[in-house]
PDB file of C-alpha atoms in Angstrom:
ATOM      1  CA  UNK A   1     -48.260 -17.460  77.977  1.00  0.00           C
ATOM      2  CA  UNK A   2     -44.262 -17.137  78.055  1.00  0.00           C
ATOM      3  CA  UNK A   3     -42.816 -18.464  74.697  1.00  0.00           C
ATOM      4  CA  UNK A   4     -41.768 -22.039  75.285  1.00  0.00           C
ATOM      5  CA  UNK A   5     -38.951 -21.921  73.141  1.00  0.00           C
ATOM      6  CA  UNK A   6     -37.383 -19.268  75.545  1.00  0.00           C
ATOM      7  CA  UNK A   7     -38.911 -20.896  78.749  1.00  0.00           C
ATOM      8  CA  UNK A   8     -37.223 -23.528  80.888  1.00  0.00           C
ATOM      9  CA  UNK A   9     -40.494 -25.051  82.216  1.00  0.00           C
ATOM     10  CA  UNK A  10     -41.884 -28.374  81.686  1.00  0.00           C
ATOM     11  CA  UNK A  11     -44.691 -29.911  83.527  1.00  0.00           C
ATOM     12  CA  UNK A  12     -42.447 -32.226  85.689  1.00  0.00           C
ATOM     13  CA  UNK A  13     -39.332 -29.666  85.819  1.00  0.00           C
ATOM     14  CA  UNK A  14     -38.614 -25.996  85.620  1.00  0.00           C
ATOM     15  CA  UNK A  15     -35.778 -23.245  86.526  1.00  0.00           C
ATOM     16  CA  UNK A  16     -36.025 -22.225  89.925  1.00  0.00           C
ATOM     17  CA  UNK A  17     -35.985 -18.491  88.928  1.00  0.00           C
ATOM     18  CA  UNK A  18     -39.725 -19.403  87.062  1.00  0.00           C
ATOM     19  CA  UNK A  19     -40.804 -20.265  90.489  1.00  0.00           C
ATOM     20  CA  UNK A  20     -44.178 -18.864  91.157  1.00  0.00           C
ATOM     21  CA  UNK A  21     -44.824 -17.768  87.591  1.00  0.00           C
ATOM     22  CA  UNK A  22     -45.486 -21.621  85.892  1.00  0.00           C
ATOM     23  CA  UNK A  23     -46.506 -24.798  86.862  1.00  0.00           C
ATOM     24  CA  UNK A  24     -44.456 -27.337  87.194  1.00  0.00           C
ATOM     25  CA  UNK A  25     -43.817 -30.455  89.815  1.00  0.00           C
ATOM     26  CA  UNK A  26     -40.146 -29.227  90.965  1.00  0.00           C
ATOM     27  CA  UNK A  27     -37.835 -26.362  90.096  1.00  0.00           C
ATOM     28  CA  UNK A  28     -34.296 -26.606  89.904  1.00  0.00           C
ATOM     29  CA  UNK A  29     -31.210 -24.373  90.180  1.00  0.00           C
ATOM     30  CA  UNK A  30     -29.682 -25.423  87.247  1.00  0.00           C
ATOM     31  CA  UNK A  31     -25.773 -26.235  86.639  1.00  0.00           C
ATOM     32  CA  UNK A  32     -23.769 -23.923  84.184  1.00  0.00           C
ATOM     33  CA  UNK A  33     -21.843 -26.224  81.603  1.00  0.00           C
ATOM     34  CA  UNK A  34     -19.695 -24.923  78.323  1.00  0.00           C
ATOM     35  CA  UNK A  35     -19.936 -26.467  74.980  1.00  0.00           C
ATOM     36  CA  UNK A  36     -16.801 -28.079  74.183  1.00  0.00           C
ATOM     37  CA  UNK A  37     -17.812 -29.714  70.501  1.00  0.00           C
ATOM     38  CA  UNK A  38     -17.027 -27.097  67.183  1.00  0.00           C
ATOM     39  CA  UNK A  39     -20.986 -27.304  67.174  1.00  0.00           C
ATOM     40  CA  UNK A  40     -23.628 -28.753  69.477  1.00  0.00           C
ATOM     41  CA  UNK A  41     -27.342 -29.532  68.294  1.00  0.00           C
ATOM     42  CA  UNK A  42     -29.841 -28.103  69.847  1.00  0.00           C
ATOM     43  CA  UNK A  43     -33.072 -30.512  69.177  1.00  0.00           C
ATOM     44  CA  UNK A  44     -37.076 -30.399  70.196  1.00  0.00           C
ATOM     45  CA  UNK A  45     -36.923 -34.166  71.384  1.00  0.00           C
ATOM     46  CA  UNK A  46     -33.824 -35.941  73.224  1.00  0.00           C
ATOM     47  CA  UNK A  47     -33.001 -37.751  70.048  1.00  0.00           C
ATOM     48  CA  UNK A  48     -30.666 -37.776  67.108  1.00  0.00           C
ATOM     49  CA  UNK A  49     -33.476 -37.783  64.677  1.00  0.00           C
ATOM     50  CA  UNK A  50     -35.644 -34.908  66.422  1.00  0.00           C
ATOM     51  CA  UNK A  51     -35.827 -31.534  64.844  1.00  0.00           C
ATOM     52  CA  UNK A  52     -32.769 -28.762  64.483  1.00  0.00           C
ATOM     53  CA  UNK A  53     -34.415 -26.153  66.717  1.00  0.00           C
ATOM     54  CA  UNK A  54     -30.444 -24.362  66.753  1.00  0.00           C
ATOM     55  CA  UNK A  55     -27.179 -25.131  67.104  1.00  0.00           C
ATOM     56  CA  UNK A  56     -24.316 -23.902  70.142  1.00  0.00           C
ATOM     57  CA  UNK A  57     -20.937 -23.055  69.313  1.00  0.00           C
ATOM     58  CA  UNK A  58     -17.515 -24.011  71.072  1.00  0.00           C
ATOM     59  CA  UNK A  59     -17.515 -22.147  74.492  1.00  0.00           C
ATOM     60  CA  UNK A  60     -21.138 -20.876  74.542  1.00  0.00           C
ATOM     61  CA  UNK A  61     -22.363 -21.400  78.187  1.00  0.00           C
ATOM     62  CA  UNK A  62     -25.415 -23.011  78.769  1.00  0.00           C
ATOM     63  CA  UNK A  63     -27.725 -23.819  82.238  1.00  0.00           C
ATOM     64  CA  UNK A  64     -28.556 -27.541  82.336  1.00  0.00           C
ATOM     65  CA  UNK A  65     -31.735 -28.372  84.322  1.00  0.00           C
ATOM     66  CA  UNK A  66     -32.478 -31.839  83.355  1.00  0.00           C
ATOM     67  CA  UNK A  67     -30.763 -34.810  81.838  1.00  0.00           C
ATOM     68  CA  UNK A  68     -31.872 -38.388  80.869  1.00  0.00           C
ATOM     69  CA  UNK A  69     -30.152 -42.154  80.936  1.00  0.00           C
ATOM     70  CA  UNK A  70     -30.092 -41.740  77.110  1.00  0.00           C
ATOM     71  CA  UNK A  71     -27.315 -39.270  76.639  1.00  0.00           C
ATOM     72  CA  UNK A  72     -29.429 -35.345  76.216  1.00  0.00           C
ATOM     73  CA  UNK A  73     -29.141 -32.717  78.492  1.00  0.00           C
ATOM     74  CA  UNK A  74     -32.231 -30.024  78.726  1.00  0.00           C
ATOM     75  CA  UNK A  75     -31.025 -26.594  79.329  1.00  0.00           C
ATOM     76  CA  UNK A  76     -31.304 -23.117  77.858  1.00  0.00           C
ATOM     77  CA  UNK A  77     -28.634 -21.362  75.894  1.00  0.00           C
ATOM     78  CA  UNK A  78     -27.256 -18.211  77.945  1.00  0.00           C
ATOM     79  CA  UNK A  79     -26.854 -16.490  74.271  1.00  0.00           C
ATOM     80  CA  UNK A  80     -30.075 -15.914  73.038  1.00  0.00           C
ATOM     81  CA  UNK A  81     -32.074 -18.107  76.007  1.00  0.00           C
ATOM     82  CA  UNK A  82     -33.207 -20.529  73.397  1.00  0.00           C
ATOM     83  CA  UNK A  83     -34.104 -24.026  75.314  1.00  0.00           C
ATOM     84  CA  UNK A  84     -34.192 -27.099  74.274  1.00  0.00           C
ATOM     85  CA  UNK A  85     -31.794 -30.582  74.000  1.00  0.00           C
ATOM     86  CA  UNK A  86     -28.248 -31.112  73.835  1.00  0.00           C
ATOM     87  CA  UNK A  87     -25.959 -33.852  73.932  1.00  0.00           C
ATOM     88  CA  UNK A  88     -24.669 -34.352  77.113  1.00  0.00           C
ATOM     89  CA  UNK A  89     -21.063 -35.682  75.993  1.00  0.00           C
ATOM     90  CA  UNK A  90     -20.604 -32.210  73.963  1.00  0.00           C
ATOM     91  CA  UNK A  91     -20.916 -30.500  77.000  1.00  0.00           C
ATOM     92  CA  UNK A  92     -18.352 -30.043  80.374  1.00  0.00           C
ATOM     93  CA  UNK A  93     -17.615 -27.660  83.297  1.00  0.00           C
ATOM     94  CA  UNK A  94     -16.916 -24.397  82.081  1.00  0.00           C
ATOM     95  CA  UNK A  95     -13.328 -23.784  81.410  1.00  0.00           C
ATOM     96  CA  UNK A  96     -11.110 -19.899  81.711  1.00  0.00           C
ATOM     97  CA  UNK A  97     -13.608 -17.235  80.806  1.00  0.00           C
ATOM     98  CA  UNK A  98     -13.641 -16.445  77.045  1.00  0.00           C
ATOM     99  CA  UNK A  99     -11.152 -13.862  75.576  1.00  0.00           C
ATOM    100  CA  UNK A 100     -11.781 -14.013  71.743  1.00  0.00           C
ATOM    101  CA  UNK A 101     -14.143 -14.836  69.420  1.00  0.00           C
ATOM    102  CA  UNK A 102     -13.802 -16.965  65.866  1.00  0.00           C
ATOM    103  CA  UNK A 103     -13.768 -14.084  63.305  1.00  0.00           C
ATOM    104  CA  UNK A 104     -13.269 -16.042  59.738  1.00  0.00           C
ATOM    105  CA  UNK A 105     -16.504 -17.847  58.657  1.00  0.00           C
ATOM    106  CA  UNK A 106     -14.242 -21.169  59.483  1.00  0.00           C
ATOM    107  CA  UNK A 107     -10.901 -21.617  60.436  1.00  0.00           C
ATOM    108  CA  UNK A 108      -8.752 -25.059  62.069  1.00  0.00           C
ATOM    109  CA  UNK A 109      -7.268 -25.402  65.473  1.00  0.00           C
ATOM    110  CA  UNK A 110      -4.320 -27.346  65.232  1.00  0.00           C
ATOM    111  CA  UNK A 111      -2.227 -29.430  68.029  1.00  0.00           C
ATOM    112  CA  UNK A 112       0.783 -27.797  67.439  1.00  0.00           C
ATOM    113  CA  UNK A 113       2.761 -24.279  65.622  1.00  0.00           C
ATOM    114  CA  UNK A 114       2.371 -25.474  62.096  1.00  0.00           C
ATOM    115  CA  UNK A 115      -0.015 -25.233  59.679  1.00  0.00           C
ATOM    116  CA  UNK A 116       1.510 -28.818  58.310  1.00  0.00           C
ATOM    117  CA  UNK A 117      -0.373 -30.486  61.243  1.00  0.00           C
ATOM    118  CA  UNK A 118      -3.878 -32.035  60.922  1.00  0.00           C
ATOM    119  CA  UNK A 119      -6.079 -30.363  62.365  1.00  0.00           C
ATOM    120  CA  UNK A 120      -7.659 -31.077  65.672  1.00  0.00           C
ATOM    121  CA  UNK A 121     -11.205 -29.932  65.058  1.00  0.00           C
ATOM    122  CA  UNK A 122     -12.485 -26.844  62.510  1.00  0.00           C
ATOM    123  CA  UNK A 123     -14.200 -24.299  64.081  1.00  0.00           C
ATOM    124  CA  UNK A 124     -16.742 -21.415  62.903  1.00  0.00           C
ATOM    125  CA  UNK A 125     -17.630 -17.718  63.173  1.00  0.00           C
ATOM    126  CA  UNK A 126     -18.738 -16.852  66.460  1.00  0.00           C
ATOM    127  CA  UNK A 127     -17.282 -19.983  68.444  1.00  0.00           C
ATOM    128  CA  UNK A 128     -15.254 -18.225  71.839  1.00  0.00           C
ATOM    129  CA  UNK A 129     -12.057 -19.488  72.998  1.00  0.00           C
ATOM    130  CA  UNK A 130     -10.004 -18.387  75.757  1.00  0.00           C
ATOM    131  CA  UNK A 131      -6.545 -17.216  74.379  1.00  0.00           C
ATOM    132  CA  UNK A 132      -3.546 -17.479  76.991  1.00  0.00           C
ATOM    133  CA  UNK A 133      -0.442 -16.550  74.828  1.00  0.00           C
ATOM    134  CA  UNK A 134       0.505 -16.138  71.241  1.00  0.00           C
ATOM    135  CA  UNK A 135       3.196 -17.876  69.050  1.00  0.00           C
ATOM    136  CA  UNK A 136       4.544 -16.499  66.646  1.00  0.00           C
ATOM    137  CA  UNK A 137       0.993 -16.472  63.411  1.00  0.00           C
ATOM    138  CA  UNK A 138      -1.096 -18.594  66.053  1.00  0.00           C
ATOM    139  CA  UNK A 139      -3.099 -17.770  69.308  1.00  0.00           C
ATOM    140  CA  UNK A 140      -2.724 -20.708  71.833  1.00  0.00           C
ATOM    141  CA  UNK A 141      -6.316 -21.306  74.317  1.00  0.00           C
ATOM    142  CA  UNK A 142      -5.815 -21.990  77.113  1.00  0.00           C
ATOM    143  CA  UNK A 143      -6.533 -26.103  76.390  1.00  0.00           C
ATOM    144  CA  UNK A 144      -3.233 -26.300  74.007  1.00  0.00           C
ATOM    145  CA  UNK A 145      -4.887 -25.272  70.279  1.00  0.00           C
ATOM    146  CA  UNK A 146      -3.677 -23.460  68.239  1.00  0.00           C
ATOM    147  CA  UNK A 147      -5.232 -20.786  66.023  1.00  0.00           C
ATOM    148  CA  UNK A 148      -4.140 -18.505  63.066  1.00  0.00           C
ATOM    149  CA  UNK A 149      -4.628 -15.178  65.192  1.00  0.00           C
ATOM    150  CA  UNK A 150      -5.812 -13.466  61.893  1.00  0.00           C
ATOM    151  CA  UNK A 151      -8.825 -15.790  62.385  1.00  0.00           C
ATOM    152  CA  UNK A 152      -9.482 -14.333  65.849  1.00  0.00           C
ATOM    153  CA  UNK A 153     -10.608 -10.953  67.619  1.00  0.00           C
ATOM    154  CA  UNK A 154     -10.913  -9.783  71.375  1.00  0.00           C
ATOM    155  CA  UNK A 155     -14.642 -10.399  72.265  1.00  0.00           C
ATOM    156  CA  UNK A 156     -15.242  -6.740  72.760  1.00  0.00           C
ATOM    157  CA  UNK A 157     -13.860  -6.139  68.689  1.00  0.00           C
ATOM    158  CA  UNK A 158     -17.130  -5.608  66.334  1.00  0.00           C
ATOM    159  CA  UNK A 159     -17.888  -5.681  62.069  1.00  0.00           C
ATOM    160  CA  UNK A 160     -18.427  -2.309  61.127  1.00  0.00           C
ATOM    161  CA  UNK A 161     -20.883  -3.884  58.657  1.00  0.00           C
ATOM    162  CA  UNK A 162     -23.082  -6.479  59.337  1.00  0.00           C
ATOM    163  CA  UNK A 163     -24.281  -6.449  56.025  1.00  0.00           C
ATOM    164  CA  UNK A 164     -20.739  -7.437  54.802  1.00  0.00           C
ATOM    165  CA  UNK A 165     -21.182 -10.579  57.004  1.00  0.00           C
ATOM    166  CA  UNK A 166     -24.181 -11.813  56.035  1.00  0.00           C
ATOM    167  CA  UNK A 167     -22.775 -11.644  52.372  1.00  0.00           C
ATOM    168  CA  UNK A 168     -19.422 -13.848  53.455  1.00  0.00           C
ATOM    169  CA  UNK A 169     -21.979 -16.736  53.795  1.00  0.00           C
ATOM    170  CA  UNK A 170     -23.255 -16.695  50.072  1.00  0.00           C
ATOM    171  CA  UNK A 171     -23.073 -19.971  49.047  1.00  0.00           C
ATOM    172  CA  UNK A 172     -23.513 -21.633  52.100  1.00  0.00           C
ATOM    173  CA  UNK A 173     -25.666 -24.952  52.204  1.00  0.00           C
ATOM    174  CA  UNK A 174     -29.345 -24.328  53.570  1.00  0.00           C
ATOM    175  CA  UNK A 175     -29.956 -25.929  56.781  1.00  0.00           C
ATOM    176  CA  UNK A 176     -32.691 -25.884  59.108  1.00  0.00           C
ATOM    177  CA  UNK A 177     -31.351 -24.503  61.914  1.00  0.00           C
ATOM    178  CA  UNK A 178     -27.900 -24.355  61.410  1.00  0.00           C
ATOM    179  CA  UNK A 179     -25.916 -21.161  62.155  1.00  0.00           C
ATOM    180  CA  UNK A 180     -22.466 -21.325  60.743  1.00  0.00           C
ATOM    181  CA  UNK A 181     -20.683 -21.632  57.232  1.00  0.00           C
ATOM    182  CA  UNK A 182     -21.444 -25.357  57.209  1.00  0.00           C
ATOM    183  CA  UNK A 183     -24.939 -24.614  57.198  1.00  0.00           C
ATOM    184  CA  UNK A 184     -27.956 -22.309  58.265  1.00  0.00           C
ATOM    185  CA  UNK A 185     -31.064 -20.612  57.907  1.00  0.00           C
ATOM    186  CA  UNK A 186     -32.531 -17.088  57.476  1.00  0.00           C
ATOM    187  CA  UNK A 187     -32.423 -16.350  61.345  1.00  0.00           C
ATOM    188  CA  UNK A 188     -29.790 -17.769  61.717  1.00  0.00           C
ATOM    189  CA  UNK A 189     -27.512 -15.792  58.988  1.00  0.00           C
ATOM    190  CA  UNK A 190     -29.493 -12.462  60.725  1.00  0.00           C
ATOM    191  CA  UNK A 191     -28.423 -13.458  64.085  1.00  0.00           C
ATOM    192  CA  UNK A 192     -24.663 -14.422  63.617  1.00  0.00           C
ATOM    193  CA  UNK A 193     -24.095 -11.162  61.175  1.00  0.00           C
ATOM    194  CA  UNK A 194     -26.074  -9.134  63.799  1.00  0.00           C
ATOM    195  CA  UNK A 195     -23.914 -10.698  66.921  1.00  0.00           C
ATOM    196  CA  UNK A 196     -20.665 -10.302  64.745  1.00  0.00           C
ATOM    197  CA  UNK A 197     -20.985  -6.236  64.828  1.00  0.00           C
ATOM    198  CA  UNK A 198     -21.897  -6.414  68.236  1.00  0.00           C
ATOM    199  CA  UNK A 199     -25.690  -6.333  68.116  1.00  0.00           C
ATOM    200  CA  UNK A 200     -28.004  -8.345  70.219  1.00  0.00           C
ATOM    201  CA  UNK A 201     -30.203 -10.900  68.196  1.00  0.00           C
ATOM    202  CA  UNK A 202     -32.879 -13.358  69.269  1.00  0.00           C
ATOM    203  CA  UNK A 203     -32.989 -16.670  67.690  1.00  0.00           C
ATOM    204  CA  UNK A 204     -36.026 -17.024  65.191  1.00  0.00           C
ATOM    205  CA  UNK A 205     -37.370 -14.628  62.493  1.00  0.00           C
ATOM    206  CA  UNK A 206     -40.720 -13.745  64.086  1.00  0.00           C
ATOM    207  CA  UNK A 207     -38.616 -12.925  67.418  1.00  0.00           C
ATOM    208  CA  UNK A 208     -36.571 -10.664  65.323  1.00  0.00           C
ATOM    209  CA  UNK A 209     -39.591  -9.235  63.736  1.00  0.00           C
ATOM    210  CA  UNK A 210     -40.622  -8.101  67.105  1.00  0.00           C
ATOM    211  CA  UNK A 211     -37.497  -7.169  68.245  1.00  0.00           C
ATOM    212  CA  UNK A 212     -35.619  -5.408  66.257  1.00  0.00           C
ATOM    213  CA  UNK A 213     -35.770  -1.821  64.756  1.00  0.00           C
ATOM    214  CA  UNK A 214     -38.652  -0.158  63.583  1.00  0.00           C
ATOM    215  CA  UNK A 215     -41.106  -1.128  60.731  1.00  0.00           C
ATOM    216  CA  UNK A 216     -40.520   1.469  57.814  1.00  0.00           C
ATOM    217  CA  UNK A 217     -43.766   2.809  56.558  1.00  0.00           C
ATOM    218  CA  UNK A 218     -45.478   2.795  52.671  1.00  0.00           C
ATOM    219  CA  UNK A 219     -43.315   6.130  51.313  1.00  0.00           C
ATOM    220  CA  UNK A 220     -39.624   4.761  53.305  1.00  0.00           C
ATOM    221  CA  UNK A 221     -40.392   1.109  51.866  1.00  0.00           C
ATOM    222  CA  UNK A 222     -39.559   2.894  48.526  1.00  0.00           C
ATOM    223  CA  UNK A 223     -35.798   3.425  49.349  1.00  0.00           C
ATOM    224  CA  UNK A 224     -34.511   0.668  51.544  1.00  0.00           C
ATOM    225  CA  UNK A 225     -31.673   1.274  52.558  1.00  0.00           C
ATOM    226  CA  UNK A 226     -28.556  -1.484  53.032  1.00  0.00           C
ATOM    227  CA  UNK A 227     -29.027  -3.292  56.611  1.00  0.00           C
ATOM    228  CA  UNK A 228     -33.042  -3.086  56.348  1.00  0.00           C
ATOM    229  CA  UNK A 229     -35.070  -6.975  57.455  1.00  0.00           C
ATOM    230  CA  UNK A 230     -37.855  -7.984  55.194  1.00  0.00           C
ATOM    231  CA  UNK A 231     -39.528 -10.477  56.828  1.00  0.00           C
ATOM    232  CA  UNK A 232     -42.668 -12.520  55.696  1.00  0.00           C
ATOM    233  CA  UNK A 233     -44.133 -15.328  57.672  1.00  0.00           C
ATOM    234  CA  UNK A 234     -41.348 -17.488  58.739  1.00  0.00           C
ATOM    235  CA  UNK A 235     -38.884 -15.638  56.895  1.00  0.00           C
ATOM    236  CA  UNK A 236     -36.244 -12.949  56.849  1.00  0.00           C
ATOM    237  CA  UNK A 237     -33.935 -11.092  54.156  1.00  0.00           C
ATOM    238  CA  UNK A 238     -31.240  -8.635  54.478  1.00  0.00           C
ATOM    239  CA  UNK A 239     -31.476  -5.561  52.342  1.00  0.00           C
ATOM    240  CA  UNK A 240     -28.050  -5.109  50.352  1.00  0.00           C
ATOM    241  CA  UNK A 241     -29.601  -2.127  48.692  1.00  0.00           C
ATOM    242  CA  UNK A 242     -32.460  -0.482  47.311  1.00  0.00           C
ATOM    243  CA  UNK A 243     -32.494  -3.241  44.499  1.00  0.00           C
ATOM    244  CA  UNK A 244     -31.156  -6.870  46.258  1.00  0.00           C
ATOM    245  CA  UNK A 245     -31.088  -9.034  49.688  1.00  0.00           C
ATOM    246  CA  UNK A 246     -29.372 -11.692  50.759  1.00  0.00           C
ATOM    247  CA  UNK A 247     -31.004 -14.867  52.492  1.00  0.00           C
ATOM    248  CA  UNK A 248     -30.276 -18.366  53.595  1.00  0.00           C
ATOM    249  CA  UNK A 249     -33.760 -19.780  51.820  1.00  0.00           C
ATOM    250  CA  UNK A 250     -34.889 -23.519  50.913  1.00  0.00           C
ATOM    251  CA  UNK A 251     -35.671 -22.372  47.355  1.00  0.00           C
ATOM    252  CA  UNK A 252     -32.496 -22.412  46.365  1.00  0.00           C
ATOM    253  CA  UNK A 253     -31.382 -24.330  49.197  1.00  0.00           C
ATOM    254  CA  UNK A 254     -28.563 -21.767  49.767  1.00  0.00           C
ATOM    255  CA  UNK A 255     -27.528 -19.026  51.114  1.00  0.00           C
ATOM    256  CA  UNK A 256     -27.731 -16.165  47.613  1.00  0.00           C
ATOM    257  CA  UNK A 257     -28.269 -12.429  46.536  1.00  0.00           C
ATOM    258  CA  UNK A 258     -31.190 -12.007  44.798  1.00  0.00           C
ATOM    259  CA  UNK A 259     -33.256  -8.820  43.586  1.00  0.00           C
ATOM    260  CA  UNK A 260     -35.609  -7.749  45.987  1.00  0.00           C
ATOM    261  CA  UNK A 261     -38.565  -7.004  43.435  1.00  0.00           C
ATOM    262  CA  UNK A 262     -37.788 -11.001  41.996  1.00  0.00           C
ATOM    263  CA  UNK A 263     -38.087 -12.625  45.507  1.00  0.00           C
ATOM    264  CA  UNK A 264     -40.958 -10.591  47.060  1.00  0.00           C
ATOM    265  CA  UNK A 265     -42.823 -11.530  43.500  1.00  0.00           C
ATOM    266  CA  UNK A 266     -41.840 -15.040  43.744  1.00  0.00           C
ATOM    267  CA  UNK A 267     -42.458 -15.630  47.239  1.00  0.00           C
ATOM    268  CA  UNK A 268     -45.877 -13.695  47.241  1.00  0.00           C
ATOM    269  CA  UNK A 269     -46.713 -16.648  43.976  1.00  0.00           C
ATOM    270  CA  UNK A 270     -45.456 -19.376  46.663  1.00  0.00           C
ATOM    271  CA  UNK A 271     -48.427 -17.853  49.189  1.00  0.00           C
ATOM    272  CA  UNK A 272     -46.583 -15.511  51.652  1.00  0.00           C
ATOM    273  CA  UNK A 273     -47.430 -11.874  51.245  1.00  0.00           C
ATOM    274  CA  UNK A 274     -43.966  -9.469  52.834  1.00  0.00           C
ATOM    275  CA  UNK A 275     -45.168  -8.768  56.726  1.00  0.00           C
ATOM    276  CA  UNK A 276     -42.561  -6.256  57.420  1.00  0.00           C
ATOM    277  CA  UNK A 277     -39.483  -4.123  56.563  1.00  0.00           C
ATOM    278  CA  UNK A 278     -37.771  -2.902  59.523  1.00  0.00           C
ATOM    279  CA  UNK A 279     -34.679  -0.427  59.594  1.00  0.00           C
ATOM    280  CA  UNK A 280     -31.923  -1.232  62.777  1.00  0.00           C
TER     281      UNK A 280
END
C-alpha cells in the first residue's frame, strides 16, 4: 500500500495522475499554488489544533486538490511530496520562478533600503524568493522586499558541509515538526542541512532510513565518520565525529551536541535500541 503521507488519495478525492492505481470517488487535476507566509503548517486534520505533520517555506510550490468552507487547503508539497493541510489564506498563484534561496538560518525582509526599517516579515533557511535587481547591501524580489544579499544564494549555490549546517541550529527550540531556526525536529534538521548542500531528502526519519546511503556494517560502525545518520525508531542523529552527533531531540527539548556513546546509552535505557548507521 503507497505511503499515505506521500499519497494524494482519499476515499472521496484523489490526484488524477493516481488514477487507476487507488480508489477513490473522483480524481482531480490539481491547481499549483506558492506559499506566500515566512512558514505555512502543514497539519493531519483541517484544523488549527491538529497535529504538525511539517511545515512549507515562503515560495515552496504546492498542488492543491481539495479545499473546505473552513479555511484548509489539501494538497501535496512539490519538495519532498509530503501531503497533508494547509491554510488556504497562506497560499496564492505562483508568482516569477524562484532565483535564490534564504542562506542564513533567519534573516528580515524589509519594505525599503535600510536596515532602520521594521521589518516586513522574518524569513528562514531554505525559504526561495525571486530576486529582480540589487541595491546597493540588499537583493530586491520581485514583490518589493528587500534582503541583505549576504543572507541569500543563487538556487543552484550548495554548503560544502552539511554537517556544518546542522550544527548552525544548536540551540534551536524542539518542535514537532518544525523545520527552521524557530523550531524543528530530527528529520527535519537532516532534511534542511541535507537540501542546503544540495542533496535530496525525504521528510521523516524512517523515509530517510530507507533512503539514504548505505547502512555501515559491525567493523565500519567502529569509526564513524562526520556526516554518518544514526537512526533508531523514530529518530535520527548526525555524526559530528567518531565521538559526538548532533540532534533536534525532546529530551532536551533542543536542538544539542552530545557524545555518541552517552546518547545511544541513554536512549537504549529510554527503550529504543540504534536501528541503523548509514554513511551518504
Amino acid at each position: 500500500m503507497d505511503d499515505p503521507r506521500l499519497t494524494p488519495a482519499r476515499g472521496d478525492i484523489a490526484a488524477k495522475y493516481l488514477e487507476g492505481k487507488v480508489a477513490a470517488a473522483r480524481f482531480v487535476d490539481g491547481t499549483a499554488r506558492e506559499v506566500m507566509d515566512a512558514i505555512a503548517p502543514l497539519r493531519g486534520r483541517p484544523a488549527a489544533d491538529a497535529t504538525l505533520l511539517t511545515q512549507a517555506l515562503k515560495g515552496e510550490r504546492v498542488t492543491i486538490y481539495d479545499r473546505n468552507d473552513e479555511g484548509w487547503a489539501w494538497g501535496q508539497l512539490d519538495s519532498d511530496g509530503y501531503v497533508g493541510w494547509l491554510p488556504d489564506a497562506a497560499l496564492a498563484k505562483p508568482t516569477a520562478a524562484a532565483t535564490h534561496k534564504v542562506t542564513a538560518i533567519r534573516t528580515f525582509a524589509f519594505p525599503g533600503p535600510s536596515i532602520k526599517l521594521p521589518p516586513t516579515e522574518a524569513l528562514v533557511m531554505g525559504s526561495r524568493l525571486a530576486i529582480a535587481r540589487e541595491d546597493d547591501t540588499f537583493a530586491v524580489t520581485s514583490t518589493g522586499l528587500f534582503l541583505p544579499k549576504p543572507h541569500l544564494a543563487p538556487l543552484d549555490r550548495n554548503e560544502g558541509d552539511f554537517v556544518a549546517v546542522a550544527e548552525r541550529f544548536v540551540g534551536t527550540p524542539y518542535l514537532w515538526g518544525g523545520k527552521s531556526s524557530l523550531g524543528i525536529d530530527c528529520s527535519g534538521l537532516v532534511q534542511v542541512a541535507l537540501n542546503a548542500a544540495g542533496v535530496g531528502c525525504p521528510r521523516d526519519s524512517d523515509m530517510q532510513a530507507a533512503a539514504l546511503g548505505r547502512p555501515l556494517d559491525a567493523a565500519e560502525r567502529k569509526n564513524l565518520r562526520r556526516g554518518d545518520l544514526l537512526f533508531w525508531k523514530g529518530h535520527v542523529a548526525i555524526a559530528r565525529d567518531h565521538d559526538t552527533m548532533v540532534h533536534a531531540n525532546a529530551f532536551h527539548m533542543a536542538t544539542v551536541i552530545e557524545d555518541i556513546k552517552t546518547a545511544i546509552a541513554r536512549i537504549k535505557a529510554a527503550g529504543s535500541e540504534l536501528t541503523a548507521i548509514k554513511r551518504l
